PDB file of C-alpha atoms in Angstrom:
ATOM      1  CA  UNK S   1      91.593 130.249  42.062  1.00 66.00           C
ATOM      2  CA  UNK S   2      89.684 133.014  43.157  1.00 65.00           C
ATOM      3  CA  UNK S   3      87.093 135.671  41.721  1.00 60.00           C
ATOM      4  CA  UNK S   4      89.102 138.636  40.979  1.00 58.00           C
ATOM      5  CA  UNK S   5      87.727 141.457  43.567  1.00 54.00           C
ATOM      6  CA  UNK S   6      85.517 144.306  42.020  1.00 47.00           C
ATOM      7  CA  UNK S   7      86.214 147.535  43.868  1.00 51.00           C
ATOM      8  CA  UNK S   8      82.568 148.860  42.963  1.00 45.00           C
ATOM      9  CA  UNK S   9      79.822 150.818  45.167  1.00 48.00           C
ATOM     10  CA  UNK S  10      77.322 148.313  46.118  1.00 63.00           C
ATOM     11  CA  UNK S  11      74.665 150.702  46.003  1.00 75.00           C
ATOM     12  CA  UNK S  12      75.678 151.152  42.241  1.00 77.00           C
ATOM     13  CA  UNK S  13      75.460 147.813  41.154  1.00 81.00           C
ATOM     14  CA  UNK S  14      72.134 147.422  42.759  1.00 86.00           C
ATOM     15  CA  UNK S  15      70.504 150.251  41.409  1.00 88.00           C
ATOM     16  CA  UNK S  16      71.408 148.840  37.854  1.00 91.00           C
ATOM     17  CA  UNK S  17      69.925 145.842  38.989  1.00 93.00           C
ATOM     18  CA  UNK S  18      67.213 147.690  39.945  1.00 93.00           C
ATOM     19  CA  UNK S  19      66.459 149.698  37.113  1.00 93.00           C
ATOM     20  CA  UNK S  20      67.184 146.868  34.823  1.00 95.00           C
ATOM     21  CA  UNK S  21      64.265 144.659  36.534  1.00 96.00           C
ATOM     22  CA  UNK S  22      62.040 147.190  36.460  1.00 95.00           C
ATOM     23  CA  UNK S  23      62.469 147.355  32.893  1.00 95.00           C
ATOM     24  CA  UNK S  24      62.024 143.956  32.271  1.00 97.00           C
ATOM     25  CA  UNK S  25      58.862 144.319  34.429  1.00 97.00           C
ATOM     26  CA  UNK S  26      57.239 147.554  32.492  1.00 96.00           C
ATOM     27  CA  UNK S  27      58.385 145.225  29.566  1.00 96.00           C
ATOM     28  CA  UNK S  28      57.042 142.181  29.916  1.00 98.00           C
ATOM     29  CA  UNK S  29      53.498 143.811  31.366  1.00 98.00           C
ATOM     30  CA  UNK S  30      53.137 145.296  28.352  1.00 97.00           C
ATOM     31  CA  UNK S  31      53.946 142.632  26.435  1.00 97.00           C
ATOM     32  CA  UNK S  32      51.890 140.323  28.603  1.00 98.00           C
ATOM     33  CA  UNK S  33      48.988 142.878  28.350  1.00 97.00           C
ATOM     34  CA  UNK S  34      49.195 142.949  24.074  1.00 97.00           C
ATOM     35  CA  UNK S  35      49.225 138.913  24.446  1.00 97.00           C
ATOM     36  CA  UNK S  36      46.334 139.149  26.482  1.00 95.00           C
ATOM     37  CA  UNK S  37      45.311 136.169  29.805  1.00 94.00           C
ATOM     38  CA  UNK S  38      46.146 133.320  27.398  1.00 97.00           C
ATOM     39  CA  UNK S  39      49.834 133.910  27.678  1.00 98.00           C
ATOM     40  CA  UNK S  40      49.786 133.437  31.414  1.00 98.00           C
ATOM     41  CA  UNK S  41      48.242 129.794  31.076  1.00 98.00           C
ATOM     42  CA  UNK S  42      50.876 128.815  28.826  1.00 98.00           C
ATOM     43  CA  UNK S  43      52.436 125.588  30.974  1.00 96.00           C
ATOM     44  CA  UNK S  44      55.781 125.803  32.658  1.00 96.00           C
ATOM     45  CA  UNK S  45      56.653 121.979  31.453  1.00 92.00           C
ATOM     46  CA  UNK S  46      55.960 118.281  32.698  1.00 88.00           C
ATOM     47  CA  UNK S  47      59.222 118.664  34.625  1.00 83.00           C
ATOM     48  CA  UNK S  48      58.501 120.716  37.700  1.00 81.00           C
ATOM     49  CA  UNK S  49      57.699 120.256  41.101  1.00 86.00           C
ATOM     50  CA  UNK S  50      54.127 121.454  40.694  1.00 87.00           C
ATOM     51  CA  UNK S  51      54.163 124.523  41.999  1.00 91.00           C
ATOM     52  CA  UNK S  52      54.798 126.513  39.136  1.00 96.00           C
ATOM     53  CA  UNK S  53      52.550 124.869  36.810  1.00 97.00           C
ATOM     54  CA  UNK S  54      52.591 128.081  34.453  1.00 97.00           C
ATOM     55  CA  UNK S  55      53.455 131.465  33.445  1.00 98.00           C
ATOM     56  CA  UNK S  56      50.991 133.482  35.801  1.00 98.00           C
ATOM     57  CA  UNK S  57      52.573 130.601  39.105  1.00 98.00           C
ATOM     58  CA  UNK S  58      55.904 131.679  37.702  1.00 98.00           C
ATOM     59  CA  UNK S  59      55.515 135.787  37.486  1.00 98.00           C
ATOM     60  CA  UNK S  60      53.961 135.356  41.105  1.00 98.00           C
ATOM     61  CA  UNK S  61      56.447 133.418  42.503  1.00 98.00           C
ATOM     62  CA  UNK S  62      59.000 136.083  41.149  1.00 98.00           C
ATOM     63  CA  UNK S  63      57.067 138.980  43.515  1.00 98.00           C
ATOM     64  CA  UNK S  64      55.833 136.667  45.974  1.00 98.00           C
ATOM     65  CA  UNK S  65      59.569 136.033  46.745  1.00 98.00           C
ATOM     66  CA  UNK S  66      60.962 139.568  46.727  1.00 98.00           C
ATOM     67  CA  UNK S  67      58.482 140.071  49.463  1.00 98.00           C
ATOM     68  CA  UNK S  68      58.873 137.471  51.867  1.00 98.00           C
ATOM     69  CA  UNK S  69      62.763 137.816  51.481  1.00 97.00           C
ATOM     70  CA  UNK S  70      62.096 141.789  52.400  1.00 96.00           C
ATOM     71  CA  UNK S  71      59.903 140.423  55.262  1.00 97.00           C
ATOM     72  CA  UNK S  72      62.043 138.145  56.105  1.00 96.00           C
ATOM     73  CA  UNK S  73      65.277 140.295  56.888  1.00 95.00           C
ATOM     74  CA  UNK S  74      63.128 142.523  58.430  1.00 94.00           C
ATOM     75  CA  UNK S  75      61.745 140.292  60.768  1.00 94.00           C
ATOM     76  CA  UNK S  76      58.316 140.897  59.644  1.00 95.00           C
ATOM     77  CA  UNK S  77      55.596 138.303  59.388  1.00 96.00           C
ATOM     78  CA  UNK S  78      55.202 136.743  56.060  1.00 96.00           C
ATOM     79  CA  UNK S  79      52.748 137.493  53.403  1.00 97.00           C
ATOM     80  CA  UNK S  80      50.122 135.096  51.891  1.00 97.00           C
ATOM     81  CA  UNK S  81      50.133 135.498  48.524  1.00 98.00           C
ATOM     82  CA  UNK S  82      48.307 132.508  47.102  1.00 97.00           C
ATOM     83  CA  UNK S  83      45.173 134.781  46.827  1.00 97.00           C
ATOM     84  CA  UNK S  84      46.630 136.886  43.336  1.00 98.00           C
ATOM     85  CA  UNK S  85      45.221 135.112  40.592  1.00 98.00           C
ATOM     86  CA  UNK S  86      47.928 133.631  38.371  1.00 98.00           C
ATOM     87  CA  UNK S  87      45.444 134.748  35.301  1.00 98.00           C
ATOM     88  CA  UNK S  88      45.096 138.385  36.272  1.00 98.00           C
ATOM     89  CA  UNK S  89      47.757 140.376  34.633  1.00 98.00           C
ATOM     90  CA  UNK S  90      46.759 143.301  36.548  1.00 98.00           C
ATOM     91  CA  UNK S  91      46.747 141.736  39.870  1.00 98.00           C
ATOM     92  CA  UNK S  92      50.086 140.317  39.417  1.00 98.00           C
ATOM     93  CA  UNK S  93      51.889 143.141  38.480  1.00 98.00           C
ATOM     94  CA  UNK S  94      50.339 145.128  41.569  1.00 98.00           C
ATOM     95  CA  UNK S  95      52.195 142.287  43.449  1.00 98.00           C
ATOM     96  CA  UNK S  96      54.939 142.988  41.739  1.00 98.00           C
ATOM     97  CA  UNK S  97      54.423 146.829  42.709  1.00 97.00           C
ATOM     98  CA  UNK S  98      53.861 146.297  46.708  1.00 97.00           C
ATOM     99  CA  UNK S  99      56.718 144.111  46.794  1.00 97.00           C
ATOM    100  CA  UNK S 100      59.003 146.287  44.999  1.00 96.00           C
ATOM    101  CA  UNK S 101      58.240 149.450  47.107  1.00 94.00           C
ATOM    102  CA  UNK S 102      59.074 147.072  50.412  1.00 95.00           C
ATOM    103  CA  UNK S 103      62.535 146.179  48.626  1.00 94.00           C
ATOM    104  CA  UNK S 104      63.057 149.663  48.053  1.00 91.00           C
ATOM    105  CA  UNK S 105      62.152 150.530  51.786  1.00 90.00           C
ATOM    106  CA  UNK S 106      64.405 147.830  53.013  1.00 90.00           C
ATOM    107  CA  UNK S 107      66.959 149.880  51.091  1.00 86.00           C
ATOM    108  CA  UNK S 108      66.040 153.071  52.650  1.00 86.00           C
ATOM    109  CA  UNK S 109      65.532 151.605  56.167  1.00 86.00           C
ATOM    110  CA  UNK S 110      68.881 149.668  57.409  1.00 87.00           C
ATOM    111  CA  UNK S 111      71.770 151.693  57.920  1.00 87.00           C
ATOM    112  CA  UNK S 112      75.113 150.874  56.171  1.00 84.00           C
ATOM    113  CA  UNK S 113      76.653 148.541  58.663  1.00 86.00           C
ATOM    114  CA  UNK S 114      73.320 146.119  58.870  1.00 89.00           C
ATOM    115  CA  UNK S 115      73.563 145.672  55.276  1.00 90.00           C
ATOM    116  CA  UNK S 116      76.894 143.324  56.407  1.00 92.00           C
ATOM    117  CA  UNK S 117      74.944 142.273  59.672  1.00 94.00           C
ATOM    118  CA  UNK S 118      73.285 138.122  59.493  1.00 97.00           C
ATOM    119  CA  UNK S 119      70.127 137.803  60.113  1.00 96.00           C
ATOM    120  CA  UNK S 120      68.319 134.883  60.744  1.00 96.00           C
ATOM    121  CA  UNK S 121      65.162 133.329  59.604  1.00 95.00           C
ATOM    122  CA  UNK S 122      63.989 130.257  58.331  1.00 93.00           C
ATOM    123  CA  UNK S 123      63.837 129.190  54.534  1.00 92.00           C
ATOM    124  CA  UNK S 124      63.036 125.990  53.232  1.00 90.00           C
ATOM    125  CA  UNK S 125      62.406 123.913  56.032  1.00 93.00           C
ATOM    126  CA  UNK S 126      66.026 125.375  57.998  1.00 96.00           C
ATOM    127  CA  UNK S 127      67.660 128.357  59.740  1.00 97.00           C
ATOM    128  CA  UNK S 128      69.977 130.424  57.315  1.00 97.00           C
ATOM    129  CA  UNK S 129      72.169 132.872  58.700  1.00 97.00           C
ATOM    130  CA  UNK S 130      72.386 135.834  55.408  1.00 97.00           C
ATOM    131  CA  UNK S 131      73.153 139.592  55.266  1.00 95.00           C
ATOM    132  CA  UNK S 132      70.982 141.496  53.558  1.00 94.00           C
ATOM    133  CA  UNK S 133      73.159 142.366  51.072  1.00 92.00           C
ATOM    134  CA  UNK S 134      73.362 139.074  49.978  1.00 94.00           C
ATOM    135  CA  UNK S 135      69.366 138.712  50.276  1.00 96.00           C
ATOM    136  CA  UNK S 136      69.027 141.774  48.388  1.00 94.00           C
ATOM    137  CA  UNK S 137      71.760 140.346  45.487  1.00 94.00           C
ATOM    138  CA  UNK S 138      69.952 137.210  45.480  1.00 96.00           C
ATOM    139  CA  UNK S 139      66.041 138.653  44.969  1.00 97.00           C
ATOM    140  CA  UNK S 140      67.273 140.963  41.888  1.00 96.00           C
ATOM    141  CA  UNK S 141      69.562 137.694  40.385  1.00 96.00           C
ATOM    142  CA  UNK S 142      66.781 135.803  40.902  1.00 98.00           C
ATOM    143  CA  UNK S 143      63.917 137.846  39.341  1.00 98.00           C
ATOM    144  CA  UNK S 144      66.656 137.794  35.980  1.00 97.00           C
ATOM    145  CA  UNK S 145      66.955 134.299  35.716  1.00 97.00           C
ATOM    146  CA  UNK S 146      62.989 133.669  36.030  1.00 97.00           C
ATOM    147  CA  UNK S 147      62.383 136.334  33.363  1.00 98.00           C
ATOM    148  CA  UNK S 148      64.609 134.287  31.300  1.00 97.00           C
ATOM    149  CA  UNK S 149      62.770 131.450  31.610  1.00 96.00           C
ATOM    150  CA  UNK S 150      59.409 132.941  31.247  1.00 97.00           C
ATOM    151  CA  UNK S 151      60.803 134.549  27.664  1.00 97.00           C
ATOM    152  CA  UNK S 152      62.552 131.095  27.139  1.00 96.00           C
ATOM    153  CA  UNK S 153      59.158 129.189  28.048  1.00 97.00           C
ATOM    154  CA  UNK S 154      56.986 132.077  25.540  1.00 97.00           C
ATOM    155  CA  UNK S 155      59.191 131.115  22.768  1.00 97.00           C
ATOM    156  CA  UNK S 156      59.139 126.986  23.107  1.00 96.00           C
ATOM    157  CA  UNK S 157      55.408 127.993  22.747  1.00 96.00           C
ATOM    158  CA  UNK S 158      55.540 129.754  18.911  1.00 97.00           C
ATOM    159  CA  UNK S 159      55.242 133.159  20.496  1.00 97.00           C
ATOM    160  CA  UNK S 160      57.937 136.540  19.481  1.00 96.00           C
ATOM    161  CA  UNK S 161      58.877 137.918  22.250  1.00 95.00           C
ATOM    162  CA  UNK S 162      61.594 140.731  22.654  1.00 89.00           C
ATOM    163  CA  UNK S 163      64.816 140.335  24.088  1.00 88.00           C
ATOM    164  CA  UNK S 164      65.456 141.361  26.986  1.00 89.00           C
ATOM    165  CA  UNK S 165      69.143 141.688  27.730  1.00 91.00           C
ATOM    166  CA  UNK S 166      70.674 144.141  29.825  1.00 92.00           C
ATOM    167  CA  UNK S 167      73.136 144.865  26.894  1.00 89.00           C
ATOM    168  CA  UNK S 168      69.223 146.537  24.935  1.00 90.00           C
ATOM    169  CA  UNK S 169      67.867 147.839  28.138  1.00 90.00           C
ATOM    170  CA  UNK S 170      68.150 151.531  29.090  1.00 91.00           C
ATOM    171  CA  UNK S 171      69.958 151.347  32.040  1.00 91.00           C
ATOM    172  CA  UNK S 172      72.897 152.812  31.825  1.00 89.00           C
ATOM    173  CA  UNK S 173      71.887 155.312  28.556  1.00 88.00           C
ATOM    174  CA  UNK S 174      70.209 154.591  25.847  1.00 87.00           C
ATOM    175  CA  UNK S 175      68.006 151.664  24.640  1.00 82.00           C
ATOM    176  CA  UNK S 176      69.790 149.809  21.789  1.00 83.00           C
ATOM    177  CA  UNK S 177      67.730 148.930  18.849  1.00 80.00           C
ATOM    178  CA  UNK S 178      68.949 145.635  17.125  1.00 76.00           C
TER     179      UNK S 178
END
């Protein structure tokens, strides 16, 4: 059975996206900043890989990979970003600032029919042939879910955090208080 077809802009749907992560960004910074450095440290969970051993690895990894998937599909070379501290709420969300001002130039910089175009690069040890559209889809989608987790892994550890559903967000009008 197949997905019924949405007859939508794209450019709509990823501007909500848009606006709703940079809510959750100017949200969780200033939740992050009440909460103080501690917050970052708090562990990700015996279950990982390693490389996201906690919340600071985690945020990073969210703007280190909208980034290098920018870079990528532009066929730049990629950025090293293992020099942000993971403790430094500051530094992080300047990360978070450079890389989203290269998303938003890859959206100002490739003309309508390149947004359909595959390009290649390499990702995770092969060659992946992706629009850009798809890239772009996939760095918003995946900056949501790893919000999630990071409000998800806050809570396991006894801390209030806000919700942060798009339902509560102002995009599209008005906040809604609960």
């Amino acid at each position: 059975c197949k997905p019924p077809v949405m007859r939508m802009p794209s450019s709509a749907y990823l501007q909500d996206l848009l606006d709703y992560t940079a809510w959750q960004r100017q949200s969780w910074q200033a939740w992050l900043q009440d909460a103080g450095p501690a917050a970052l440290a708090v562990s990700t969970g015996p279950h990982g890989d390693g490389r996201l051993p906690t919340i600071g690895a985690l945020i990073r990894h969210i703007f280190s990979a909208e980034l290098r998937y920018v870079e990528r599909v532009l066929g730049n070379p990629i950025s090293e970003t293992a020099n942000v501290p993971t403790s430094d709420i500051q530094a992080l969300f300047e990360l978070g600032q450079r890389s989203r001002a290269h998303f938003v130039t890859l959206g100002d910089t490739l003309p309508p029919p390149a947004w359909d175009t595959p390009v290649e690069f390499p990702l995770l040890g092969t060659t992946v042939h992706l629009t850009p559209r798809k890239v772009a889809l996939h760095i918003l989608t995946h900056e949501i879910r790893h919000w999630a987790q990071v409000g998800t892994l806050l809570r396991l550890d006894g801390r209030k955090v806000a919700s942060q559903d798009l339902l509560l967000s102002p995009v599209q009008g008005k906040p809604v208080r609960l």
